[in-house]
Each structure stands twice: as structure tokens, then as C-alpha cells.
Short mmCIF file of C-alpha atoms in Angstrom, two decimals:
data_model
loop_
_atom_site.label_atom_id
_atom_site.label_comp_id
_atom_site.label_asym_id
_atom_site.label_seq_id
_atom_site.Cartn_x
_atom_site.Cartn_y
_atom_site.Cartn_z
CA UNK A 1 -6.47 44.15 8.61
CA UNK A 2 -6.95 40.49 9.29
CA UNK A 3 -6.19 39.01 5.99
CA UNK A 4 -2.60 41.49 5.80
CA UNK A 5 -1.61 40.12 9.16
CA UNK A 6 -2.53 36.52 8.02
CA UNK A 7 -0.33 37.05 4.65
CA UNK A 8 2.38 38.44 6.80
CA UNK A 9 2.21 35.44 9.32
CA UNK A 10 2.24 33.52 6.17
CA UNK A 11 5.79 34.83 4.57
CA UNK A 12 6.94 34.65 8.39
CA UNK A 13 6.22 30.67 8.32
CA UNK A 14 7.10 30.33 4.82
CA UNK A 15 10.17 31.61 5.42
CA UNK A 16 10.76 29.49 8.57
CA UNK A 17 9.90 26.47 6.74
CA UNK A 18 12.64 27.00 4.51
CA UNK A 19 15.45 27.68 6.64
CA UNK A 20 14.56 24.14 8.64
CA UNK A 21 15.99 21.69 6.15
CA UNK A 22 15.73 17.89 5.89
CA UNK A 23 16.80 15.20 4.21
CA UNK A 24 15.14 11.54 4.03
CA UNK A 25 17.13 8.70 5.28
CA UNK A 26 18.48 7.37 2.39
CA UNK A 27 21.10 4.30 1.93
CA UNK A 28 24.26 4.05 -0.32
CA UNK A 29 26.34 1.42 -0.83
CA UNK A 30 30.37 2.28 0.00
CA UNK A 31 32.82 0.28 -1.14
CA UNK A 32 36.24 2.40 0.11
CA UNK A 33 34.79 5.96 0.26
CA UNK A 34 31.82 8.00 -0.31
CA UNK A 35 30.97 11.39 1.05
CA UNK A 36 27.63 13.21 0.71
CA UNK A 37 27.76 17.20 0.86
CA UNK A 38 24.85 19.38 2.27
CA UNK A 39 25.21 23.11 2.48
CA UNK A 40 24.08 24.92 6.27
CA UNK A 41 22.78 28.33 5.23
CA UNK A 42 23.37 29.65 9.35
CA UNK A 43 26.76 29.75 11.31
CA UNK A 44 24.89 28.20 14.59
CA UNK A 45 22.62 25.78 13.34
CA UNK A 46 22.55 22.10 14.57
CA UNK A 47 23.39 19.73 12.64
CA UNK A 48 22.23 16.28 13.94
CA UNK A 49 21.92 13.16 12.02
CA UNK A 50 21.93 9.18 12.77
CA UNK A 51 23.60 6.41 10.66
CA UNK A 52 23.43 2.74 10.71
CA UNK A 53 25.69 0.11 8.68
CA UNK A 54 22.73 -2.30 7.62
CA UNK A 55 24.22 -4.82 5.52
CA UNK A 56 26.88 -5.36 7.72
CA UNK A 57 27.75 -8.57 5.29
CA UNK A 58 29.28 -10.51 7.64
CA UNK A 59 26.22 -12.79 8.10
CA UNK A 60 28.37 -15.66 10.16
CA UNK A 61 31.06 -13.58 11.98
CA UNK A 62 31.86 -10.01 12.55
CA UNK A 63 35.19 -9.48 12.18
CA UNK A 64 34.76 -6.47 10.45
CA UNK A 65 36.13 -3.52 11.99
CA UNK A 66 33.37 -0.87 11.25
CA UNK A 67 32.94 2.37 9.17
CA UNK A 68 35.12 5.58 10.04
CA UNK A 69 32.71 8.55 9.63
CA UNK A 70 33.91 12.32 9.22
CA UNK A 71 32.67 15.82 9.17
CA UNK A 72 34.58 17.99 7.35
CA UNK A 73 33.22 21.62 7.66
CA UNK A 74 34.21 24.21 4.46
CA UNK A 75 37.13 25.37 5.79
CA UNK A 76 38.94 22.12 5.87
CA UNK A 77 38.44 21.13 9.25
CA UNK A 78 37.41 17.90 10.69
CA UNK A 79 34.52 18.52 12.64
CA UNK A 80 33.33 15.36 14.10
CA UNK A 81 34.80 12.21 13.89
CA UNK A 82 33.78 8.96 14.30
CA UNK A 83 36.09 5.93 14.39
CA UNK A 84 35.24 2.06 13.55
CA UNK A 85 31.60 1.90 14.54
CA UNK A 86 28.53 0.02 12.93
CA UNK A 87 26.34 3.17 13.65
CA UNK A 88 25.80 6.03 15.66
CA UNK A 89 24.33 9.62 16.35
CA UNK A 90 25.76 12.81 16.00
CA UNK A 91 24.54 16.49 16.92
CA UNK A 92 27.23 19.50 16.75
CA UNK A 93 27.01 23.01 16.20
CA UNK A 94 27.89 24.45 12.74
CA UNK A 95 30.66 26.76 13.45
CA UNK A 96 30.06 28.32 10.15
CA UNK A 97 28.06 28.33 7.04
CA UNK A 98 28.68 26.61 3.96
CA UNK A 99 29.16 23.26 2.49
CA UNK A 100 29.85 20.29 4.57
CA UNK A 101 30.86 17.12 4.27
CA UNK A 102 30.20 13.79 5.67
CA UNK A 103 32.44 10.80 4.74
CA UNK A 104 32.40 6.94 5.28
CA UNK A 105 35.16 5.52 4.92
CA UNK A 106 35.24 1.42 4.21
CA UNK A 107 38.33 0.02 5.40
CA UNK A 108 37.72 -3.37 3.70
CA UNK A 109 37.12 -3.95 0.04
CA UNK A 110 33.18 -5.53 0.92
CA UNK A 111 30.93 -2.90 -0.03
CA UNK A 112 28.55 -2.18 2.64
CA UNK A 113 25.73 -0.32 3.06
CA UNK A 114 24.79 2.41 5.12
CA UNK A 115 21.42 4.21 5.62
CA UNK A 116 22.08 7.72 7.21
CA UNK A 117 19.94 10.60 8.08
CA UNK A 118 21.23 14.12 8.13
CA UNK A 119 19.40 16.73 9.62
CA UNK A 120 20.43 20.90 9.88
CA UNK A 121 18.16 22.61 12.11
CA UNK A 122 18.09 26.45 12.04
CA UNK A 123 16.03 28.27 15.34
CA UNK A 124 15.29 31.79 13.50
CA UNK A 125 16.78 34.92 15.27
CA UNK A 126 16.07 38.77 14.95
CA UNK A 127 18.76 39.04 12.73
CA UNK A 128 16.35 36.82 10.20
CA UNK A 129 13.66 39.34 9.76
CA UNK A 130 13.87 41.68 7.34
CA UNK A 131 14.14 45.24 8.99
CA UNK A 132 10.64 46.58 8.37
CA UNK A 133 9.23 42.96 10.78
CA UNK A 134 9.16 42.69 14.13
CA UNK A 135 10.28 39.77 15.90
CA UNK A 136 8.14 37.45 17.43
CA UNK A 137 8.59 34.87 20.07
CA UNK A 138 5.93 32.66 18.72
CA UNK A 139 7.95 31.86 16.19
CA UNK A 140 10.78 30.81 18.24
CA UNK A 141 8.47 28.42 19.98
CA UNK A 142 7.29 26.99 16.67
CA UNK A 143 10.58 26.27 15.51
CA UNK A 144 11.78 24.48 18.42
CA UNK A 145 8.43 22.48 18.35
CA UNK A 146 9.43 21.63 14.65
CA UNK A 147 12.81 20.69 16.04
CA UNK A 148 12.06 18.57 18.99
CA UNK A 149 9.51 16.71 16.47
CA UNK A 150 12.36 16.23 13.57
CA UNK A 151 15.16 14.92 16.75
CA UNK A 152 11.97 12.29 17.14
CA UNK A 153 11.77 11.26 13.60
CA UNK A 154 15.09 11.17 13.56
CA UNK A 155 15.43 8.34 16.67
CA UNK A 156 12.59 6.50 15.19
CA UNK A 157 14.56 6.39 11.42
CA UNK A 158 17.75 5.30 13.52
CA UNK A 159 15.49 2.17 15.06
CA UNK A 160 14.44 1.22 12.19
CA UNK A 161 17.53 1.15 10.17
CA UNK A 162 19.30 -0.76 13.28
CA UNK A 163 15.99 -3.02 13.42
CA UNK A 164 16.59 -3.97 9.68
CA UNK A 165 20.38 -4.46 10.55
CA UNK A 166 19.47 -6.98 13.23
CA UNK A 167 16.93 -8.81 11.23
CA UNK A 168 19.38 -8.99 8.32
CA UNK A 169 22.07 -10.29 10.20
CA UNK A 170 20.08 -12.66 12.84
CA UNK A 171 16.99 -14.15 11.05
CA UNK A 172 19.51 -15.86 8.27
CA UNK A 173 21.13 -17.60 10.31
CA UNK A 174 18.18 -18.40 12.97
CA UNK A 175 15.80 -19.22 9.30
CA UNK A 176 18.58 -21.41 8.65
CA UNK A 177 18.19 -23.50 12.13
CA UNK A 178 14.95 -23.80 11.86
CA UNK A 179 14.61 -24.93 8.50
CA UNK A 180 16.71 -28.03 9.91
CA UNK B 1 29.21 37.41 3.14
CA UNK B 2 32.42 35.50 2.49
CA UNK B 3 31.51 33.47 -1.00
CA UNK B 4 35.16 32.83 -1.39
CA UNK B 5 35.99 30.67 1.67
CA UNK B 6 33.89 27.50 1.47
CA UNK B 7 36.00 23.63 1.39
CA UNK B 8 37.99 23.16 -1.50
CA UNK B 9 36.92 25.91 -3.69
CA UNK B 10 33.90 23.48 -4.30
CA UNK B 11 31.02 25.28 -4.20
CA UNK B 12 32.96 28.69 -5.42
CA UNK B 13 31.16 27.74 -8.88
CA UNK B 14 27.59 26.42 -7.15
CA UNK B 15 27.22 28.70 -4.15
CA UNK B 16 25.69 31.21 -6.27
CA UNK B 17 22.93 28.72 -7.55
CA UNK B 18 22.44 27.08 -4.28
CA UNK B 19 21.62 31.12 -3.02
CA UNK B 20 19.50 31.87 -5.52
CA UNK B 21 17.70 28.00 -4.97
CA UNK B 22 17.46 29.10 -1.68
CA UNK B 23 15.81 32.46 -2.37
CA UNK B 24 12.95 31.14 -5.06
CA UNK B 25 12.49 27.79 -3.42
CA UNK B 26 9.10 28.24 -4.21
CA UNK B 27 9.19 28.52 -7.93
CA UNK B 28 10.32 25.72 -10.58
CA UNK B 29 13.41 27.12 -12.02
CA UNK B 30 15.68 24.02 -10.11
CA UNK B 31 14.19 22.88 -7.36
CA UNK B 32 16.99 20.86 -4.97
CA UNK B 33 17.66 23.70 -2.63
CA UNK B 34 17.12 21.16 -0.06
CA UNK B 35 19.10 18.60 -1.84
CA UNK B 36 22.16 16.29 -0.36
CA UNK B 37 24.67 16.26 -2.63
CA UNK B 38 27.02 13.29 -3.64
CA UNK B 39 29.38 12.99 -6.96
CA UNK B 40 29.32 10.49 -9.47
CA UNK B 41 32.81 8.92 -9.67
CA UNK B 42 34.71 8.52 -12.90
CA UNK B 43 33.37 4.68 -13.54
CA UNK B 44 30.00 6.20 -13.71
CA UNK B 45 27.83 4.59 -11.59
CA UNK B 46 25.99 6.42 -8.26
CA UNK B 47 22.88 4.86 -6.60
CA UNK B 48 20.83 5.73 -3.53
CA UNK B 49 18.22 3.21 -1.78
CA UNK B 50 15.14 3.71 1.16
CA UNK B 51 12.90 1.02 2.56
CA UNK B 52 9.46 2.24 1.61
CA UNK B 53 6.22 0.97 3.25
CA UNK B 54 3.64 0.59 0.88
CA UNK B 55 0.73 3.76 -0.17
CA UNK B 56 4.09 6.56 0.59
CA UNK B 57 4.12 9.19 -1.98
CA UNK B 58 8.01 9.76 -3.06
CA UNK B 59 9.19 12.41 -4.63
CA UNK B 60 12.66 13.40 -6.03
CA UNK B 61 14.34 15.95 -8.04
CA UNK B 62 17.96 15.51 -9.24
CA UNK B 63 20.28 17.69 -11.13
CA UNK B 64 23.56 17.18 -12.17
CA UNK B 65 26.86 20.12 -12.89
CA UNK B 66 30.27 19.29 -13.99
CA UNK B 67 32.32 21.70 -11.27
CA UNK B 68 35.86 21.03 -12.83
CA UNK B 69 34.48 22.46 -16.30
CA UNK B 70 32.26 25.01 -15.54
CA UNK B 71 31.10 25.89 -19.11
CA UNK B 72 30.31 21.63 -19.52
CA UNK B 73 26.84 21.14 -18.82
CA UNK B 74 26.89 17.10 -18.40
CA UNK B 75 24.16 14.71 -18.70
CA UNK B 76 23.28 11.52 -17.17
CA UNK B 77 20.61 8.89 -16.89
CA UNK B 78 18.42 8.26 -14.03
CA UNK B 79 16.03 5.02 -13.28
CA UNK B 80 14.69 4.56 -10.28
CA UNK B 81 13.65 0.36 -10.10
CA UNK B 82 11.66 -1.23 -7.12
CA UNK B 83 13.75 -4.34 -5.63
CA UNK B 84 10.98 -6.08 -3.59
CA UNK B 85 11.16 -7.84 -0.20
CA UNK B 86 8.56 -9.29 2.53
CA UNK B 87 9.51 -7.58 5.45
CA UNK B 88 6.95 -8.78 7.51
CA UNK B 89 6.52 -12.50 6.70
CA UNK B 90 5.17 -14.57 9.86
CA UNK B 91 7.42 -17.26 9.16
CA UNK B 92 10.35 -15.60 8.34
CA UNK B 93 11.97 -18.45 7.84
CA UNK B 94 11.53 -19.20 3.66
CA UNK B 95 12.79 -16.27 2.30
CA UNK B 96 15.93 -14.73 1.44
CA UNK B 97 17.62 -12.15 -0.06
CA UNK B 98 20.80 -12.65 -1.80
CA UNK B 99 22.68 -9.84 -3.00
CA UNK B 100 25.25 -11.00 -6.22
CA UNK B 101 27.94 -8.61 -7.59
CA UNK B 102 28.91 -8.49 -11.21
CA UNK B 103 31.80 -7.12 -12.25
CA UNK B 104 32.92 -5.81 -15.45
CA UNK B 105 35.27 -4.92 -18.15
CA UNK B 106 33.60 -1.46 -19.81
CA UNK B 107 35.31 1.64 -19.47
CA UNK B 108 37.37 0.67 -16.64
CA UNK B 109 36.22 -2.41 -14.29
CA UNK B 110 32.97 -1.72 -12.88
CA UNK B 111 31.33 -3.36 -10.27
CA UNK B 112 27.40 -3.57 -9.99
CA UNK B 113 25.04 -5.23 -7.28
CA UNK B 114 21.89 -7.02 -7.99
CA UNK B 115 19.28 -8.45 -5.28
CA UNK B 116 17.61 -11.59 -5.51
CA UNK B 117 14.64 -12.70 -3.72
CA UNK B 118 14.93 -16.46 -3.01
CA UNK B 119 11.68 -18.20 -1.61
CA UNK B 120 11.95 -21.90 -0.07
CA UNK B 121 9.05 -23.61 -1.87
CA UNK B 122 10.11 -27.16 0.00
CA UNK B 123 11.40 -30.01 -1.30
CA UNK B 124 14.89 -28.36 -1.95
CA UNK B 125 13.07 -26.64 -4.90
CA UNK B 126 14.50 -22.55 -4.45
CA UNK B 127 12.47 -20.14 -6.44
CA UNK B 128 14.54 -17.02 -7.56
CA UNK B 129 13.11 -13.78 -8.42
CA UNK B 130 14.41 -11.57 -11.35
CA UNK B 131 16.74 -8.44 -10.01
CA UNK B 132 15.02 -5.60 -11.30
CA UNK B 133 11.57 -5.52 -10.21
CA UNK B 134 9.49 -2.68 -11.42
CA UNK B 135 10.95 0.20 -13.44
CA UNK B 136 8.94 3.59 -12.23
CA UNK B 137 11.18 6.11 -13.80
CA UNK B 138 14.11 6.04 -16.41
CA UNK B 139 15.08 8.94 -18.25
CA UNK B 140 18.19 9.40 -20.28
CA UNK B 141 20.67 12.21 -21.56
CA UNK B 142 19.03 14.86 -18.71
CA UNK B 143 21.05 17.37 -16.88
CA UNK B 144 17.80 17.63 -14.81
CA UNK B 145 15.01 15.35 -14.11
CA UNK B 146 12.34 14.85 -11.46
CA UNK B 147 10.10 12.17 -10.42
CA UNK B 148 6.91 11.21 -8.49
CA UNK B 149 5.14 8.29 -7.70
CA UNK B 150 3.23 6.41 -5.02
CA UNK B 151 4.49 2.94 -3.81
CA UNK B 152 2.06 0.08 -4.35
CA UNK B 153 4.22 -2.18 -2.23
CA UNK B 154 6.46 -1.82 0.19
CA UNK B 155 10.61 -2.48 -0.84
CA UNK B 156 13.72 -1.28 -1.35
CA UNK B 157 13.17 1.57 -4.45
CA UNK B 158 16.95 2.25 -5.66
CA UNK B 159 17.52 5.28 -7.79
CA UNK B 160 20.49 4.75 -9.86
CA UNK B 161 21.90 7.38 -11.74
CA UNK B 162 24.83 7.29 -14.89
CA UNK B 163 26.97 8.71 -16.84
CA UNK B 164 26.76 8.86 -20.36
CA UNK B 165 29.20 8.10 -22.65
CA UNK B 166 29.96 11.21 -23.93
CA UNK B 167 32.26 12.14 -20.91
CA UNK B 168 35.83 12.82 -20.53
CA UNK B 169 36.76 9.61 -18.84
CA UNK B 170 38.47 11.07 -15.52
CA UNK B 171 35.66 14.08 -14.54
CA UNK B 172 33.82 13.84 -10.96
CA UNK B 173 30.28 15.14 -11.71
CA UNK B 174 28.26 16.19 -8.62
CA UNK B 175 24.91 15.18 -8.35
CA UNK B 176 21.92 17.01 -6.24
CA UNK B 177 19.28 14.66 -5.28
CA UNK B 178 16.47 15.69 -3.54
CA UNK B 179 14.48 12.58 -2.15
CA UNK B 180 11.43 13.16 -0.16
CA UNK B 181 9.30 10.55 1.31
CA UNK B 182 5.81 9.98 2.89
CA UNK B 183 4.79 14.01 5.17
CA UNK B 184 7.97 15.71 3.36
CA UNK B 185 6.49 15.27 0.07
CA UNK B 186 2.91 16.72 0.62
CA UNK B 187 2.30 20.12 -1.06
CA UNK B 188 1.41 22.49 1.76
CA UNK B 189 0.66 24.77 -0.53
CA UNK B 190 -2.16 22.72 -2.37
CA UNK B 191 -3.53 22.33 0.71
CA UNK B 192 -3.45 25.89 2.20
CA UNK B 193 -5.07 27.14 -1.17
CA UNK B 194 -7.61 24.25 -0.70
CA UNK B 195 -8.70 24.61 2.55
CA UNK B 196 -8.38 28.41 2.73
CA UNK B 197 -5.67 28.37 5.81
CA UNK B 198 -2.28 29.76 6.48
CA UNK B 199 0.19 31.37 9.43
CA UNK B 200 0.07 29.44 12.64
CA UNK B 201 -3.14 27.46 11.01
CA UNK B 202 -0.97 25.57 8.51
CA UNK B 203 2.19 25.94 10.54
CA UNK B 204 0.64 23.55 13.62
CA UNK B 205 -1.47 21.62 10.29
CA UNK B 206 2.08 20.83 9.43
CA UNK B 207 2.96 19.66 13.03
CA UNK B 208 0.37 17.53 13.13
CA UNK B 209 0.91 16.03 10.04
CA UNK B 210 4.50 15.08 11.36
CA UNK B 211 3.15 14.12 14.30
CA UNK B 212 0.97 11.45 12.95
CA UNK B 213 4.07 10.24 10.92
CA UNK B 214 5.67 9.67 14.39
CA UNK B 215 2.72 7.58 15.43
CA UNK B 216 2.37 5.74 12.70
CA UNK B 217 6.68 5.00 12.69
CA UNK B 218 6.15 4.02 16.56
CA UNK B 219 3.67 1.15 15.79
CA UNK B 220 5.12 0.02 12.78
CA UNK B 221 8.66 -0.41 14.77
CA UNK B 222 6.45 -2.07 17.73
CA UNK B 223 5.08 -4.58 15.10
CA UNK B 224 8.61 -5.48 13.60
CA UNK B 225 10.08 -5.73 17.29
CA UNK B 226 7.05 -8.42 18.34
CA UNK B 227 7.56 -10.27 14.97
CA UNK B 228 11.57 -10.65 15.97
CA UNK B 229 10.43 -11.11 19.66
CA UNK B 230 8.32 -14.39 18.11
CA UNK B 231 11.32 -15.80 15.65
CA UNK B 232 13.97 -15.02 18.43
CA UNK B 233 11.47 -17.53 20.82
CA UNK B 234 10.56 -20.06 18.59
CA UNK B 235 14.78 -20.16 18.07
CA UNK B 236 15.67 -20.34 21.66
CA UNK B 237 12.90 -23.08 22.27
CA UNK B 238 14.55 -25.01 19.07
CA UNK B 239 17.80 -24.72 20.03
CA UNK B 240 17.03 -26.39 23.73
CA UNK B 241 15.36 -29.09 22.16
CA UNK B 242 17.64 -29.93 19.82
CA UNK B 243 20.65 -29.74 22.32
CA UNK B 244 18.78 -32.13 24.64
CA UNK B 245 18.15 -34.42 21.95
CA UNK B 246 22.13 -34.84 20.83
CA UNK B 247 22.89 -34.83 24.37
CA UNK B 248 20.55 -37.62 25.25
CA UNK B 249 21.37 -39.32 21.25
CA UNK B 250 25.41 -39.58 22.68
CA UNK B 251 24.09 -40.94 25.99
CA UNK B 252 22.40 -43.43 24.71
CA UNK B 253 25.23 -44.24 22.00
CA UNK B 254 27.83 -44.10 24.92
CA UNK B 255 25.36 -46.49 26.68
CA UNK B 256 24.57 -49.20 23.62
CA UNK B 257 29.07 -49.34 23.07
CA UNK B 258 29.79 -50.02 26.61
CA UNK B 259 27.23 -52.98 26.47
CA UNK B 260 28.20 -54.22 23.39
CA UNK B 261 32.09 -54.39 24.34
CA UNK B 262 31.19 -55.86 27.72
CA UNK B 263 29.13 -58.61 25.86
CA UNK B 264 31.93 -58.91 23.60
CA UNK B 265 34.62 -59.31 25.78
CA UNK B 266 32.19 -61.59 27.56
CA UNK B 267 31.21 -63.86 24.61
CA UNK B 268 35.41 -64.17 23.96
CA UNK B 269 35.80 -65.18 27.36
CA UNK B 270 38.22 -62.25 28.12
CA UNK B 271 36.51 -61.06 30.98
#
């Protein structure tokens, strides 16, 4: 009796485990455009996420007017926009499933790079189970546990991609001083 | 279930695989069912980049489909190359990185970007470090390919991914990579079987593994913070010094001309 609820508890969390996705903050370089997809299995899950311009290659000025950043959900629609920034946040509900995508858009010609992190976050309903399980609330708590620990990760990944923005762009020019 | 409506007609040909990656995420067939996906453009070249620390285990999986020609299966080449950097040096102060673009004339102009590491070794003597530090994966002519390994030192590791030649010149190819670093790469699985645990056991196992990652991110970003708190100091108390000193250097200049013309004017009798 034990070990069949333990198995079942089992194929409850493995299943749970699969429907909260993640990605690791990765960096690419953009030049004028480059868009990453990533597919939301749920209509209703968050989608949160953090990206930082580290290279902004500017090292003695910044005249550079920022990256435009879109959301573009599978219908065509523009989701979220973001307009001219060096980095920011983002959280919004998916309003449906499928594949999204997430553009930056470089309006000079010097490649930059950005390190994002994209995060979809699914909180599993009743209508999950299969018909034969009966819902439980632990699971609920679980997931939102798992949650509130990924939107965690995901402000400490956002600090440390603006940290190595600020110690690209300020300790060249303050190595520079002192080397005089 | 409405398979027909997602953007563009995209992933009409790949929404079927991504379901069925979804469903047997736990067996081997092709697994980047939690994969971001980008496209490699038509001059062939598509690279993605993380800061490691040093001792993370990395893991990534990458596959590639042609979705303008269904019945093309396409192949590229992946290497995945270590660029290193001191993150944490006390001075701060001797070392650079210097980022150089080549361009040029293949199929179409293509541009590509190499780091340098340049080290100060005094003297006006610059020591320059080769671009492409350690090679821990290259495979060629794969439509799928995976990789593991554990960093020995902490850098940028790029994974750069081609085309081969044997393209039609103009096709997008889209490109799943699935890059996991540090907790998201342990194998729960191992461990449940191990250890003999699983349901809420290994569920809150799992929390507390990510919990310790949080820990761990927390001091390292209190470290970095102190080490810029020390260079932005040392700066500031620089910068007052020197300004002092050229302040007091025209002073005294100011002072020395207004002597000498007065003893001038003086010894000339014009005064």
C-alpha cells in the first residue's frame, strides 16, 4: 500500500517537474536582430524572464540608444514590448499556448551582447490529472514553492549579468586611471 | 487542441515532435523538450555564451530541422570552446579583454568575434592570449548532438554552431539547444534510484538543492560587489589626489610666471 502510493506520488511529481520549464541564462551576440522561440505547453502560465545588455560597447560614452525587446505570442500578437532599454524584467500571463517569441532588436550596426533568462512557470490544476487521480493541494503548494524559488534565481541571474555589465563598462576605464 | 493556429505556421511541422518530446521526456529518443529555440541565419553562423564558475557540471543537447523543407534533414557542426577570463583579480587593474571582429569574404560576408585576454606585465610589455582557449566538444555533419562536461575554470564557454556546406544558400535552419548548468543538470533520477527516495522526499531534495544554489549565487554576488566596492575606492581616493596635485602644479606655475615677469619687467627698468 505504501510503496503504490509512493509510485503514484512519484508520477504526480514527475509529472510536475516537467510542466515547470527552465532555461539557463544564456548570452548571444545581436548584431540587428535575433529572436529566440520557446514553446508554453498551458494557456495561463507565467512567463517571466530578465535580460541585461552586458557588453554595452560603448566603453567611453553611451550614446547608444538601447535594445527594443518584443514578445510575440503564436497568433501574431505583440505581447510585451519593451522599448530602448539596456535591461529589464518581464512577467505576463500566456494568453495561450504555443510558440513564442522573444526578439532584440539592435538599432545600431555594433553587435552587442545580451544575456537573458526566460522562465515559463506552470501552477498544475485539476484539469492536469488524469481522470482516475485525485487532486491534491500539496501539490499546489509545491509548485508555487518551486516558483517563488525559480523568481529568486531568476533576480540573482539578473544581478549578476548587470554586475558583469558594470564591471565591463567601469573597471576599463577606472584600470586605465590607475595604471597612470 | 488547435495544432493549426500557432505564429507563422512555424511550428505546424515541429509541434508534433515538441508533443511527443514533451510526453517521453524521460526517454532518449530527442531530448530538448525543454529547449529554447533560435535559427541559424543563411551566413551560417549561430553562437550562444554563459559565464561559468569553475567545478559546474554543463550539459547540453542540440538538434537541428530544416522547417521550410520538411523532407531535408540538415546537418551542422557544433564546438563548444572555453574563452577564459579572471573575474575576480584583486587588482583588477592589469587585465583586459579585447574583443576583435573579423570579417570575411566566404559565402557571403561573414562577420566573426574573437576575445583576447591582454595582461599588463609592466614595462609597456602587453601579453596577449590566443582566442580559442580550450576545445571541450566539436562534432561535425550531426543533425543531433549532445554534450557534457565539468568546468575546470571558471569563463565564458561559447557554443558555436554551423552550417555545412552542403546547404541551399538562402534556408533558415532552426536550432534547439538545450543548455543546462550547475542544479539543472543533476540527474534526479540517479539519485532517487541511489538513495532509495521519491514523491515529496525527492520533490523538497530538489528544493533544497535549488536552494543551496541560491546561497551559494548570494555570496558569490556579495564577493564581486565588495571587490568593485574596493576598485571604485581606491579610484575615488586617486582621483582626489591627483586633482589636488594639478590644482596645486598650476598654482604654483601661475605663482613662478608672475615672479618671473615682475623680475623681468624689473631688471628692464619698465616698472
Amino acid at each position: 500500500m505504501e510503496k503504490r502510493w509512493g509510485k503514484k506520488w512519484a508520477l504526480i511529481c514527475l509529472f510536475l517537474f516537467n510542466w515547470a520549464r527552465n532555461v539557463s541564462s544564456l548570452s548571444v551576440t545581436v548584431s540587428d536582430m535575433e529572436c529566440v522561440y520557446e514553446y508554453v505547453l498551458y494557456e495561463g502560465d507565467t512567463i517571466s524572464g530578465n535580460f541585461v545588455v552586458v557588453d554595452h560597447d560603448i566603453f567611453w560614452s553611451s550614446d547608444h540608444p538601447g535594445i527594443d525587446f518584443t514578445v510575440t505570442s503564436p497568433g501574431g500578437n505583440t505581447v510585451h514590448s519593451l522599448k530602448g532599454t539596456s535591461g529589464d524584467k518581464f512577467e505576463f500571463k500566456a494568453p495561450r499556448s504555443g510558440m513564442y517569441k522573444f526578439c532584440f532588436h539592435n538599432p545600431y550596426s555594433t553587435p552587442e551582447t545580451i544575456a537573458f533568462y526566460i522562465h515559463v512557470g506552470h501552477i498544475p490544476t485539476d484539469h492536469d490529472l488524469a481522470k482516475d487521480e485525485h487532486f491534491n493541494p500539496i501539490n499546489v503548494k509545491i509548485a508555487e514553492l518551486r516558483e517563488a524559488l525559480e523568481s529568486v534565481t531568476a533576480e540573482q541571474k539578473y544581478l549578476k549579468a548587470r554586475d558583469t555589465r558594470h564591471r565591463h563598462s567601469k573597471l576599463l576605464p577606472f584600470s586605465a586611471f590607475a595604471l597612470s | 487542441m488547435n495544432k493549426g493556429m500557432v505564429f507563422g505556421g512555424r511550428a505546424a511541422c515541429f509541434l508534433p515532435i515538441i508533443l511527443v518530446l514533451c510526453l517521453t521526456r524521460n526517454s532518449n529518443i530527442l531530448p530538448v523538450a525543454e529547449a529554447i529555440w533560435l535559427t541559424i541565419p543563411s551566413s551560417g553562423t549561430k553562437c550562444v555564451s554563459e559565464e561559468i564558475q569553475s567545478n559546474v557540471v554543463v550539459l547540453g543537447d542540440y538538434y537541428v530541422i530544416d522547417e521550410n523543407n520538411p523532407d531535408h534533414i540538415p546537418t551542422i557542426s557544433a564546438r563548444v570552446i572555453l574563452l577564459p577570463f579572471q573575474p575576480n583579480s584583486p587588482s583588477g587593474t592589469r587585465e583586459w579583454r579585447v574583443r576583435v571582429w573579423r570579417a570575411s569574404l566566404g559565402e557571403g560576408l561573414g562577420i566573426t568575434m574573437f576575445d583576447y585576454n591582454v595582461i599588463y606585465l609592466g614595462l609597456a610589455l602587453l601579453w596577449v592570449t590566443s582566442p580559442f582557449g580550450n576545445n571541450l566538444h566539436h562534432n561535425e555533419n550531426a543533425t543531433h548532438g549532445q554534450f557534457a562536461f565539468t568546468t575546470s575554470e571558471s569563463g565564458n564557454y561559447l557554443a558555436c554552431f554551423w552550417k555545412d556546406g552542403s546547404h541551399q544558400k538562402d534556408s533558415e535552419l532552426t536550432l534547439g539547444v538545450d543548455w543546462k548548468t550547475g542544479i539543472a543538470a543533476k540527474d534526479w533520477e540517479s539519485v532517487a534510484k541511489k538513495e532509495k527516495i521519491e514523491g515529496v522526499e525527492l520533490v523538497l531534495r530538489r528544493l533544497q538543492g535549488i536552494v543551496e544554489t541560491i546561497r551559494g549565487n548570494l555570496i558569490y554576488l556579495r564577493d564581486r560587489e565588495a571587490d568593485m566596492r574596493e576598485v571604485s575606492e581606491a579610484t575615488n581616493a586617486r582621483v582626489a589626489w591627483f586633482s589636488i596635485m594639478s590644482l596645486g602644479v598650476c598654482i604654483a606655475v601661475s605663482v613662478l610666471q608672475i615672479w618671473y615677469l615682475k623680475r623681468y619687467f624689473v631688471k628692464k627698468k619698465l616698472i
